[in-house]
Coordinates of N, CA and C in Angstrom, one line a residue:
M1 N 0.8 -1.1 0.1 CA -0.3 0.2 -0.2 C 0.8 1.0 0.1
S2 N 0.3 2.2 -1.1 CA 1.4 3.3 -1.0 C 1.1 4.3 0.0
E3 N 1.9 5.5 0.2 CA 1.6 6.2 1.3 C 0.4 7.3 1.0
E4 N 0.1 7.4 -0.2 CA -1.1 8.1 -0.8 C -2.4 7.0 -0.2
Q5 N -2.1 6.1 -0.2 CA -3.8 5.2 0.1 C -3.4 4.4 1.3
E6 N -3.6 5.3 2.3 CA -3.3 4.9 4.0 C -4.4 4.5 4.2
Q7 N -4.5 3.4 5.4 CA -5.5 2.9 5.8 C -6.3 3.7 6.6
P8 N -7.9 3.7 6.7 CA -8.5 4.8 7.8 C -7.9 4.5 9.2
R9 N -8.2 5.5 10.0 CA -7.6 5.0 11.4 C -8.7 4.1 12.0
R10 N -8.2 2.8 12.8 CA -9.5 2.3 13.3 C -10.2 3.0 14.8
R11 N -11.2 3.1 15.0 CA -11.9 3.3 16.2 C -11.1 2.5 17.7
G12 N -11.4 3.4 18.5 CA -10.9 2.4 19.7 C -9.2 2.8 20.3
R13 N -9.1 1.9 21.1 CA -7.5 1.9 21.8 C -6.8 1.5 21.0
P14 N -5.7 2.1 20.8 CA -4.6 1.8 19.9 C -3.6 0.5 20.7
A15 N -3.2 -0.4 19.7 CA -2.6 -1.9 20.5 C -1.3 -1.3 21.0
T16 N -1.4 -1.2 22.5 CA -0.2 -0.7 22.8 C 0.7 -1.9 24.0
G17 N -0.1 -2.9 24.0 CA 0.0 -3.8 24.9 C -1.3 -4.8 25.2
V18 N -0.9 -5.4 26.5 CA -2.4 -6.4 26.9 C -2.8 -5.5 27.8
T19 N -4.0 -5.4 27.9 CA -4.7 -5.2 29.1 C -5.2 -6.3 29.9
P20 N -5.1 -6.5 31.2 CA -5.2 -7.5 32.0 C -6.9 -7.9 32.1
K21 N -7.1 -9.2 32.2 CA -8.4 -9.4 32.0 C -8.8 -9.4 33.7
R22 N -10.4 -9.1 33.8 CA -10.7 -9.0 35.4 C -12.0 -9.8 35.2
N23 N -12.2 -10.6 36.3 CA -13.2 -11.7 36.5 C -14.4 -10.9 37.7
V24 N -15.4 -11.0 37.2 CA -16.4 -10.6 38.3 C -17.8 -11.4 38.2
R25 N -18.2 -11.4 39.4 CA -19.7 -11.9 39.4 C -20.7 -11.1 39.7
I26 N -21.5 -10.8 38.5 CA -22.5 -9.8 38.9 C -23.9 -10.2 38.4
G27 N -24.3 -11.2 37.5 CA -25.8 -11.7 37.3 C -26.5 -10.9 36.8
E28 N -27.7 -10.2 37.3 CA -28.7 -9.8 37.1 C -28.2 -8.4 36.1
T29 N -27.6 -7.7 37.0 CA -27.0 -6.6 37.0 C -26.4 -6.5 35.6
W30 N -25.4 -7.6 35.2 CA -24.6 -7.7 34.0 C -25.4 -7.6 33.0
E31 N -26.6 -8.6 32.9 CA -27.8 -8.6 32.2 C -28.8 -7.4 31.7
Q32 N -29.0 -6.9 32.7 CA -29.4 -5.5 32.4 C -28.6 -4.2 31.7
G33 N -27.4 -4.5 32.1 CA -26.1 -3.7 31.5 C -26.0 -4.0 30.0
E34 N -26.1 -5.6 29.7 CA -26.1 -5.8 28.5 C -26.9 -5.2 27.4
G35 N -28.2 -5.5 27.9 CA -29.3 -4.8 27.3 C -29.6 -3.2 26.9
L36 N -28.8 -2.6 28.2 CA -28.8 -1.0 28.1 C -27.4 -0.6 26.9
A37 N -26.4 -1.8 26.9 CA -25.5 -1.1 26.0 C -25.9 -1.5 24.8
A38 N -26.7 -2.3 24.3 CA -27.0 -2.8 22.9 C -27.9 -1.5 22.5
R39 N -28.8 -1.2 23.4 CA -29.6 -0.2 23.0 C -29.0 1.3 22.7
Q40 N -28.1 1.2 23.1 CA -27.1 2.5 22.9 C -25.9 2.4 21.7
R41 N -25.7 0.7 21.3 CA -25.0 0.2 20.4 C -23.7 0.6 20.9
L42 N -23.3 0.0 21.9 CA -22.4 0.2 22.6 C -21.5 -1.2 23.0
T43 N -20.4 -1.6 23.2 CA -19.7 -2.9 23.7 C -20.1 -2.9 25.1
M44 N -20.1 -4.1 25.8 CA -20.1 -4.2 27.1 C -18.9 -3.6 28.0
T45 N -17.5 -3.8 27.1 CA -16.5 -2.9 27.5 C -16.7 -1.6 27.4
A46 N -17.0 -1.1 26.4 CA -17.4 0.5 26.5 C -18.0 0.9 27.5
Y47 N -19.2 0.2 27.8 CA -20.6 0.4 28.6 C -19.9 0.5 30.2
V48 N -19.0 -0.6 30.4 CA -18.6 -0.7 32.0 C -17.7 0.3 32.0
E49 N -16.8 0.3 31.2 CA -15.8 1.7 31.5 C -16.4 2.8 31.5
E50 N -17.4 3.5 30.9 CA -17.9 4.5 31.0 C -18.7 4.7 32.8
A51 N -19.6 3.4 32.6 CA -20.5 3.6 34.3 C -19.2 3.7 35.5
L52 N -18.3 2.9 35.2 CA -17.1 2.9 36.5 C -16.4 4.5 36.5
R53 N -16.1 4.8 35.3 CA -15.8 6.2 35.3 C -16.5 7.3 36.0
R54 N -17.9 7.3 35.7 CA -19.0 8.0 36.1 C -19.0 8.0 37.5
H55 N -19.1 6.5 37.8 CA -19.3 6.2 39.2 C -18.2 6.4 40.2
N56 N -16.7 6.9 39.4 CA -15.7 6.6 40.8 C -15.6 8.7 40.7
A57 N -16.3 9.1 39.6 CA -15.5 10.5 39.6 C -16.9 11.1 40.6
Y58 N -18.3 10.4 40.8 CA -19.1 10.5 41.8 C -18.9 10.0 43.2
V59 N -18.1 9.3 43.5 CA -17.7 8.9 44.9 C -16.5 9.5 45.3
D60 N -15.5 10.1 44.3 CA -14.4 10.9 44.7 C -15.0 12.2 44.9
R61 N -16.0 13.0 44.3 CA -16.5 14.2 44.5 C -16.9 14.0 46.1
L62 N -18.1 13.0 46.2 CA -18.5 12.8 47.7 C -17.5 12.6 48.8
L63 N -16.5 11.7 48.7 CA -15.4 12.1 49.7 C -14.4 13.3 50.0
R64 N -14.5 14.1 48.6 CA -13.6 15.3 48.9 C -14.5 16.0 49.6
K65 N -16.0 16.0 49.1 CA -16.8 17.0 50.4 C -16.9 16.5 51.5
A66 N -16.8 15.2 51.9 CA -17.1 14.6 53.4 C -15.4 14.9 54.0
E67 N -14.6 15.2 53.4 CA -13.2 15.5 53.8 C -13.0 16.9 54.1
G68 N -14.1 17.8 53.5 CA -13.9 19.3 53.4 C -13.2 19.8 52.4
G69 N -13.1 19.3 51.3 CA -12.2 19.7 49.9 C -12.9 20.1 49.2

């Protein structure tokens, strides 16, 4: 492939190494998440990462407020 015919950039995270896999037992909450992710056309990885990011930010705000910061 010539320089003029560059492949379009792929969506998502660049391949920079192996991300460790995590195992969790969730049950019905996972199934609900799968349905919500599908309705938003998201992968479960994207859905879980966003949910954790938002929850972490929420808890961080609560703790900072409780600590007087």
